PDB file of C-alpha atoms in Angstrom:
ATOM      1  CA  MET X   1      28.423  12.610 -13.772  1.00 45.00           C
ATOM      2  CA  THR X   2      30.537  12.968  -9.868  1.00 44.00           C
ATOM      3  CA  ASP X   3      33.128  10.720  -9.876  1.00 49.00           C
ATOM      4  CA  ALA X   4      33.018   8.058  -6.467  1.00 45.00           C
ATOM      5  CA  PRO X   5      35.117   9.861  -3.530  1.00 45.00           C
ATOM      6  CA  THR X   6      38.605   8.318  -3.266  1.00 42.00           C
ATOM      7  CA  ALA X   7      39.443  10.195   0.036  1.00 41.00           C
ATOM      8  CA  THR X   8      40.983   7.597   2.398  1.00 42.00           C
ATOM      9  CA  ALA X   9      38.687   6.958   5.395  1.00 45.00           C
ATOM     10  CA  THR X  10      38.931   9.178   8.304  1.00 46.00           C
ATOM     11  CA  ALA X  11      37.454   8.412  11.974  1.00 46.00           C
ATOM     12  CA  LEU X  12      34.811  10.641  13.584  1.00 45.00           C
ATOM     13  CA  PRO X  13      36.331  13.361  15.895  1.00 46.00           C
ATOM     14  CA  GLU X  14      34.966  11.533  19.224  1.00 54.00           C
ATOM     15  CA  PRO X  15      34.891   7.808  19.781  1.00 63.00           C
ATOM     16  CA  ALA X  16      31.762   6.188  18.352  1.00 86.00           C
ATOM     17  CA  ARG X  17      30.590   2.510  17.700  1.00 94.00           C
ATOM     18  CA  LEU X  18      28.043   2.095  14.880  1.00 96.00           C
ATOM     19  CA  TYR X  19      25.427  -0.677  15.827  1.00 97.00           C
ATOM     20  CA  ASP X  20      24.762  -2.375  12.325  1.00 96.00           C
ATOM     21  CA  GLN X  21      23.408  -4.821  10.193  1.00 95.00           C
ATOM     22  CA  PRO X  22      24.591  -4.115   6.389  1.00 91.00           C
ATOM     23  CA  ARG X  23      22.142  -6.297   5.031  1.00 90.00           C
ATOM     24  CA  ALA X  24      19.106  -4.672   5.816  1.00 95.00           C
ATOM     25  CA  PRO X  25      18.211  -1.781   4.167  1.00 96.00           C
ATOM     26  CA  ASN X  26      18.191   0.977   6.685  1.00 97.00           C
ATOM     27  CA  PRO X  27      21.618   0.406   8.068  1.00 97.00           C
ATOM     28  CA  ARG X  28      22.913  -0.438   3.956  1.00 97.00           C
ATOM     29  CA  ARG X  29      21.686   3.422   3.226  1.00 98.00           C
ATOM     30  CA  VAL X  30      23.969   4.767   6.047  1.00 98.00           C
ATOM     31  CA  ASN X  31      26.739   2.770   5.097  1.00 97.00           C
ATOM     32  CA  ILE X  32      26.482   4.131   1.297  1.00 98.00           C
ATOM     33  CA  PHE X  33      26.791   7.436   3.199  1.00 98.00           C
ATOM     34  CA  LEU X  34      29.657   6.807   5.228  1.00 97.00           C
ATOM     35  CA  ALA X  35      31.236   5.149   2.022  1.00 97.00           C
ATOM     36  CA  GLU X  36      30.719   8.356   0.375  1.00 98.00           C
ATOM     37  CA  LYS X  37      32.109  10.621   2.714  1.00 97.00           C
ATOM     38  CA  GLY X  38      35.039   8.602   3.453  1.00 96.00           C
ATOM     39  CA  VAL X  39      34.094   8.037   6.986  1.00 95.00           C
ATOM     40  CA  ASP X  40      34.282   4.932   9.240  1.00 91.00           C
ATOM     41  CA  PHE X  41      34.443   3.877  12.622  1.00 85.00           C
ATOM     42  CA  PRO X  42      34.144   1.249  14.728  1.00 92.00           C
ATOM     43  CA  ARG X  43      30.820  -0.738  14.757  1.00 92.00           C
ATOM     44  CA  GLU X  44      28.952  -4.141  16.192  1.00 95.00           C
ATOM     45  CA  THR X  45      26.866  -6.259  13.949  1.00 96.00           C
ATOM     46  CA  LEU X  46      23.808  -7.296  15.330  1.00 96.00           C
ATOM     47  CA  ASP X  47      21.946 -10.647  14.376  1.00 95.00           C
ATOM     48  CA  LEU X  48      18.350  -9.574  13.574  1.00 94.00           C
ATOM     49  CA  MET X  49      16.938 -13.217  12.869  1.00 90.00           C
ATOM     50  CA  GLN X  50      18.299 -13.818  16.442  1.00 93.00           C
ATOM     51  CA  GLY X  51      16.568 -10.692  17.670  1.00 93.00           C
ATOM     52  CA  GLU X  52      19.866  -9.479  18.986  1.00 95.00           C
ATOM     53  CA  HIS X  53      18.148  -5.978  18.411  1.00 95.00           C
ATOM     54  CA  ARG X  54      15.444  -6.883  21.035  1.00 93.00           C
ATOM     55  CA  ALA X  55      17.735  -7.000  24.103  1.00 96.00           C
ATOM     56  CA  GLN X  56      17.504  -5.774  26.599  1.00 95.00           C
ATOM     57  CA  GLY X  57      21.384  -4.162  26.853  1.00 94.00           C
ATOM     58  CA  TYR X  58      20.595  -3.262  23.550  1.00 95.00           C
ATOM     59  CA  THR X  59      17.388  -1.351  23.870  1.00 95.00           C
ATOM     60  CA  ARG X  60      18.077   0.341  27.044  1.00 95.00           C
ATOM     61  CA  LEU X  61      21.074   2.042  25.346  1.00 94.00           C
ATOM     62  CA  THR X  62      19.438   3.104  22.377  1.00 95.00           C
ATOM     63  CA  GLY X  63      15.529   3.351  23.421  1.00 95.00           C
ATOM     64  CA  ILE X  64      14.300   1.756  20.529  1.00 95.00           C
ATOM     65  CA  ALA X  65      15.039  -2.164  18.698  1.00 95.00           C
ATOM     66  CA  GLN X  66      16.436  -1.097  15.446  1.00 95.00           C
ATOM     67  CA  VAL X  67      19.286  -0.446  13.535  1.00 97.00           C
ATOM     68  CA  PRO X  68      21.571   1.207  12.336  1.00 97.00           C
ATOM     69  CA  ALA X  69      22.407   3.321  15.785  1.00 97.00           C
ATOM     70  CA  LEU X  70      25.157   5.659  16.123  1.00 97.00           C
ATOM     71  CA  ALA X  71      26.532   5.293  20.204  1.00 95.00           C
ATOM     72  CA  LEU X  72      28.586   8.651  20.829  1.00 94.00           C
ATOM     73  CA  ALA X  73      31.170   8.594  23.843  1.00 88.00           C
ATOM     74  CA  ASP X  74      29.496  10.874  25.899  1.00 89.00           C
ATOM     75  CA  GLY X  75      26.321   8.242  26.223  1.00 89.00           C
ATOM     76  CA  ARG X  76      24.053  10.102  23.629  1.00 93.00           C
ATOM     77  CA  VAL X  77      22.901   7.650  20.928  1.00 96.00           C
ATOM     78  CA  LEU X  78      21.427   8.677  17.280  1.00 97.00           C
ATOM     79  CA  THR X  79      18.648   6.392  15.573  1.00 97.00           C
ATOM     80  CA  GLU X  80      16.832   6.740  12.820  1.00 97.00           C
ATOM     81  CA  THR X  81      18.948   7.014   9.241  1.00 97.00           C
ATOM     82  CA  VAL X  82      18.636  10.694   8.412  1.00 98.00           C
ATOM     83  CA  ALA X  83      19.270  11.686  11.426  1.00 98.00           C
ATOM     84  CA  ILE X  84      22.362   9.454  11.099  1.00 97.00           C
ATOM     85  CA  CYS X  85      23.638  10.726   8.160  1.00 98.00           C
ATOM     86  CA  ARG X  86      22.978  14.558   9.002  1.00 98.00           C
ATOM     87  CA  TYR X  87      25.345  13.932  11.998  1.00 96.00           C
ATOM     88  CA  VAL X  88      27.938  12.611   9.952  1.00 97.00           C
ATOM     89  CA  GLU X  89      27.263  15.154   6.993  1.00 98.00           C
ATOM     90  CA  ALA X  90      27.678  18.022   9.874  1.00 97.00           C
ATOM     91  CA  LEU X  91      31.372  16.878  10.925  1.00 94.00           C
ATOM     92  CA  HIS X  92      32.177  16.270   6.920  1.00 96.00           C
ATOM     93  CA  PRO X  93      30.269  18.691   4.772  1.00 97.00           C
ATOM     94  CA  GLU X  94      32.169  17.013   1.677  1.00 97.00           C
ATOM     95  CA  PRO X  95      30.732  16.028  -0.687  1.00 98.00           C
ATOM     96  CA  ASN X  96      27.675  17.289  -0.021  1.00 98.00           C
ATOM     97  CA  MET X  97      24.938  15.078   0.011  1.00 98.00           C
ATOM     98  CA  LEU X  98      21.911  17.011   1.855  1.00 98.00           C
ATOM     99  CA  GLY X  99      22.323  20.333   0.008  1.00 98.00           C
ATOM    100  CA  ARG X 100      24.555  23.860   0.335  1.00 97.00           C
ATOM    101  CA  ASP X 101      21.809  26.140   0.508  1.00 97.00           C
ATOM    102  CA  PRO X 102      18.469  26.572   1.467  1.00 98.00           C
ATOM    103  CA  LEU X 103      16.521  25.923  -1.503  1.00 98.00           C
ATOM    104  CA  GLU X 104      18.814  22.935  -2.511  1.00 98.00           C
ATOM    105  CA  ILE X 105      18.647  21.621   1.367  1.00 98.00           C
ATOM    106  CA  ALA X 106      14.977  21.811   0.712  1.00 98.00           C
ATOM    107  CA  GLU X 107      14.671  20.084  -2.546  1.00 98.00           C
ATOM    108  CA  ILE X 108      17.246  17.224  -1.549  1.00 98.00           C
ATOM    109  CA  GLU X 109      14.932  16.259   1.470  1.00 98.00           C
ATOM    110  CA  MET X 110      11.286  16.758  -0.351  1.00 98.00           C
ATOM    111  CA  TRP X 111      13.152  14.022  -2.750  1.00 98.00           C
ATOM    112  CA  GLN X 112      14.604  12.073   0.230  1.00 98.00           C
ATOM    113  CA  ARG X 113      10.780  11.957   1.481  1.00 98.00           C
ATOM    114  CA  ARG X 114       9.052  11.525  -1.830  1.00 98.00           C
ATOM    115  CA  VAL X 115      11.453   8.291  -2.150  1.00 98.00           C
ATOM    116  CA  GLU X 116      11.669   6.795   1.059  1.00 98.00           C
ATOM    117  CA  PHE X 117       7.820   7.402   1.692  1.00 97.00           C
ATOM    118  CA  GLY X 118       7.248   6.573  -2.285  1.00 98.00           C
ATOM    119  CA  LEU X 119       9.212   3.337  -3.704  1.00 98.00           C
ATOM    120  CA  TYR X 120      11.517   2.365  -0.695  1.00 98.00           C
ATOM    121  CA  GLN X 121       8.510   1.813   1.632  1.00 98.00           C
ATOM    122  CA  ALA X 122       6.191   0.173  -0.908  1.00 98.00           C
ATOM    123  CA  VAL X 123       9.474  -2.079  -1.497  1.00 98.00           C
ATOM    124  CA  ALA X 124      10.181  -2.824   2.048  1.00 96.00           C
ATOM    125  CA  THR X 125       6.473  -3.416   3.329  1.00 97.00           C
ATOM    126  CA  CYS X 126       6.268  -5.967   0.650  1.00 96.00           C
ATOM    127  CA  PHE X 127       9.417  -7.893   1.761  1.00 94.00           C
ATOM    128  CA  ARG X 128       8.850  -7.684   5.020  1.00 93.00           C
ATOM    129  CA  HIS X 129       4.956  -8.795   5.055  1.00 96.00           C
ATOM    130  CA  THR X 130       5.365 -11.742   2.041  1.00 94.00           C
ATOM    131  CA  ASN X 131       9.074 -13.588   2.902  1.00 87.00           C
ATOM    132  CA  ARG X 132       8.336 -16.107   5.399  1.00 89.00           C
ATOM    133  CA  HIS X 133      11.553 -15.525   6.801  1.00 85.00           C
ATOM    134  CA  LEU X 134      10.636 -12.352   8.295  1.00 86.00           C
ATOM    135  CA  ALA X 135       7.853 -13.749  10.004  1.00 88.00           C
ATOM    136  CA  VAL X 136      10.584 -14.039  13.213  1.00 85.00           C
ATOM    137  CA  LEU X 137      10.551  -9.882  12.574  1.00 86.00           C
ATOM    138  CA  GLU X 138       7.023  -9.050  11.317  1.00 87.00           C
ATOM    139  CA  ASN X 139       3.615  -9.462  12.461  1.00 90.00           C
ATOM    140  CA  GLN X 140       2.992 -10.260   8.742  1.00 92.00           C
ATOM    141  CA  VAL X 141      -0.078  -9.460   6.678  1.00 96.00           C
ATOM    142  CA  ALA X 142       0.378 -11.299   3.150  1.00 95.00           C
ATOM    143  CA  GLU X 143      -2.943  -8.666   1.596  1.00 97.00           C
ATOM    144  CA  TRP X 144      -0.660  -5.772   2.782  1.00 96.00           C
ATOM    145  CA  GLY X 145       2.594  -6.656   1.363  1.00 96.00           C
ATOM    146  CA  GLU X 146       0.786  -7.726  -1.698  1.00 97.00           C
ATOM    147  CA  ILE X 147      -1.197  -4.648  -1.792  1.00 98.00           C
ATOM    148  CA  ASN X 148       2.236  -2.785  -1.551  1.00 96.00           C
ATOM    149  CA  ARG X 149       3.986  -5.343  -4.576  1.00 97.00           C
ATOM    150  CA  GLY X 150       1.147  -3.392  -7.077  1.00 98.00           C
ATOM    151  CA  ARG X 151       2.432   0.256  -6.034  1.00 98.00           C
ATOM    152  CA  ILE X 152       5.717  -0.227  -7.172  1.00 98.00           C
ATOM    153  CA  ALA X 153       5.238  -0.129 -10.897  1.00 98.00           C
ATOM    154  CA  GLU X 154       3.696   3.459 -10.826  1.00 98.00           C
ATOM    155  CA  ARG X 155       6.220   4.802  -8.034  1.00 98.00           C
ATOM    156  CA  LEU X 156       9.203   3.092 -10.720  1.00 98.00           C
ATOM    157  CA  ALA X 157       7.894   5.151 -13.214  1.00 98.00           C
ATOM    158  CA  ALA X 158       7.485   7.969 -11.450  1.00 98.00           C
ATOM    159  CA  LEU X 159      10.857   7.943 -10.140  1.00 98.00           C
ATOM    160  CA  ASP X 160      12.099   7.365 -14.184  1.00 98.00           C
ATOM    161  CA  ALA X 161       9.794  10.499 -15.055  1.00 98.00           C
ATOM    162  CA  ARG X 162      12.152  11.960 -12.714  1.00 98.00           C
ATOM    163  CA  LEU X 163      15.468  10.814 -14.112  1.00 98.00           C
ATOM    164  CA  GLN X 164      14.502  12.121 -17.825  1.00 98.00           C
ATOM    165  CA  GLY X 165      17.178  14.332 -18.928  1.00 97.00           C
ATOM    166  CA  ARG X 166      19.283  13.710 -15.720  1.00 98.00           C
ATOM    167  CA  ASP X 167      21.935  12.141 -13.903  1.00 98.00           C
ATOM    168  CA  TRP X 168      20.364  12.360 -10.416  1.00 98.00           C
ATOM    169  CA  ILE X 169      17.891  12.500  -8.691  1.00 98.00           C
ATOM    170  CA  ALA X 170      17.483  15.729  -6.288  1.00 98.00           C
ATOM    171  CA  ALA X 171      20.694  17.519  -7.120  1.00 98.00           C
ATOM    172  CA  ASP X 172      23.371  17.866  -9.904  1.00 97.00           C
ATOM    173  CA  ARG X 173      25.175  15.144  -7.720  1.00 98.00           C
ATOM    174  CA  LEU X 174      24.725  12.239  -5.851  1.00 98.00           C
ATOM    175  CA  THR X 175      22.853  12.861  -2.569  1.00 98.00           C
ATOM    176  CA  ILE X 176      21.078  11.210   0.111  1.00 98.00           C
ATOM    177  CA  ALA X 177      17.584  10.675  -2.381  1.00 98.00           C
ATOM    178  CA  ASP X 178      19.895   8.529  -4.950  1.00 98.00           C
ATOM    179  CA  ILE X 179      21.073   6.359  -1.753  1.00 98.00           C
ATOM    180  CA  THR X 180      17.893   5.790  -0.753  1.00 98.00           C
ATOM    181  CA  GLY X 181      16.577   5.157  -4.707  1.00 98.00           C
ATOM    182  CA  ILE X 182      19.250   2.497  -4.887  1.00 98.00           C
ATOM    183  CA  VAL X 183      18.742   0.415  -1.695  1.00 98.00           C
ATOM    184  CA  ALA X 184      15.205   0.207  -2.852  1.00 98.00           C
ATOM    185  CA  VAL X 185      15.836  -0.741  -6.157  1.00 98.00           C
ATOM    186  CA  ASP X 186      18.309  -3.122  -5.141  1.00 97.00           C
ATOM    187  CA  PHE X 187      15.258  -4.864  -2.633  1.00 95.00           C
ATOM    188  CA  LEU X 188      13.582  -5.514  -5.804  1.00 97.00           C
ATOM    189  CA  ARG X 189      15.615  -8.567  -6.787  1.00 94.00           C
ATOM    190  CA  ILE X 190      14.805  -9.982  -3.395  1.00 93.00           C
ATOM    191  CA  ILE X 191      11.389  -9.558  -3.961  1.00 95.00           C
ATOM    192  CA  LYS X 192      11.911 -10.839  -7.281  1.00 95.00           C
ATOM    193  CA  TYR X 193      10.260  -7.844  -8.993  1.00 97.00           C
ATOM    194  CA  PRO X 194      12.000  -7.257 -12.323  1.00 96.00           C
ATOM    195  CA  LEU X 195      12.891  -3.790 -13.184  1.00 96.00           C
ATOM    196  CA  PRO X 196      10.699  -2.818 -16.556  1.00 96.00           C
ATOM    197  CA  GLU X 197      13.266  -2.272 -19.467  1.00 95.00           C
ATOM    198  CA  GLU X 198      11.121   0.554 -20.809  1.00 97.00           C
ATOM    199  CA  LEU X 199      12.193   2.528 -17.749  1.00 98.00           C
ATOM    200  CA  GLY X 200      15.148   3.984 -19.444  1.00 98.00           C
ATOM    201  CA  ALA X 201      16.277   6.825 -17.630  1.00 98.00           C
ATOM    202  CA  LEU X 202      16.134   4.956 -14.284  1.00 98.00           C
ATOM    203  CA  GLY X 203      18.419   1.923 -15.779  1.00 98.00           C
ATOM    204  CA  ALA X 204      21.033   4.703 -16.670  1.00 98.00           C
ATOM    205  CA  TRP X 205      20.864   5.955 -13.390  1.00 98.00           C
ATOM    206  CA  LEU X 206      21.000   2.453 -11.855  1.00 98.00           C
ATOM    207  CA  ALA X 207      24.227   1.708 -13.620  1.00 98.00           C
ATOM    208  CA  ARG X 208      25.644   5.138 -12.665  1.00 98.00           C
ATOM    209  CA  MET X 209      24.714   4.237  -8.778  1.00 98.00           C
ATOM    210  CA  ARG X 210      25.978   0.498  -9.468  1.00 97.00           C
ATOM    211  CA  ALA X 211      29.304   1.727 -10.762  1.00 97.00           C
ATOM    212  CA  ARG X 212      30.020   3.051  -7.187  1.00 97.00           C
ATOM    213  CA  PRO X 213      32.117   1.444  -5.006  1.00 97.00           C
ATOM    214  CA  SER X 214      30.147   2.327  -1.907  1.00 97.00           C
ATOM    215  CA  THR X 215      26.988   0.532  -3.758  1.00 97.00           C
ATOM    216  CA  ALA X 216      28.667  -2.682  -3.647  1.00 91.00           C
ATOM    217  CA  PHE X 217      26.014  -5.332  -2.186  1.00 69.00           C
TER     218      PHE X 217
END
């Protein structure tokens, strides 16, 4: 099992600013990735419930009403969770979380997408469409939220099956697939969906993930 990193946080080589909302799932994925890398830079936290991500000045900067966004000194802006992580990994290759050779890169990408478009998407969709407080962010369709709630059990079982006899989802160490996975599983608490006790491999992985300082929530 790979230990959590102990490296002192360092700055990116050029001034950059992260537009953030650390309790939202996609920014949290980036924040865990950065913490594992020991990378930090200035950030600005947006209040999504107050619509700050939809403000004209912000959307003019980023081109899209979402977080996270990484604004670089030359005026370019990166959005999308995995794109930001790829940029950071290219500048700070270790600890490696996106793959070291063509096959490993492909396998990590495959599992990242399976988790993201499987469990993560089902949990997030359920949350966005069934939590009344999120009506300010979403044109809610409660039936769609409940359909996705019904998909969660199957996707948890699939992840448990993958974790049988292994410590991590995609490789022999923590990768971005595990980060997406922990954010999805942690959000089960928000939608009041208990993790089935019979999923022992998933439960052991969850304990390993929650022991890492980067995942403190």
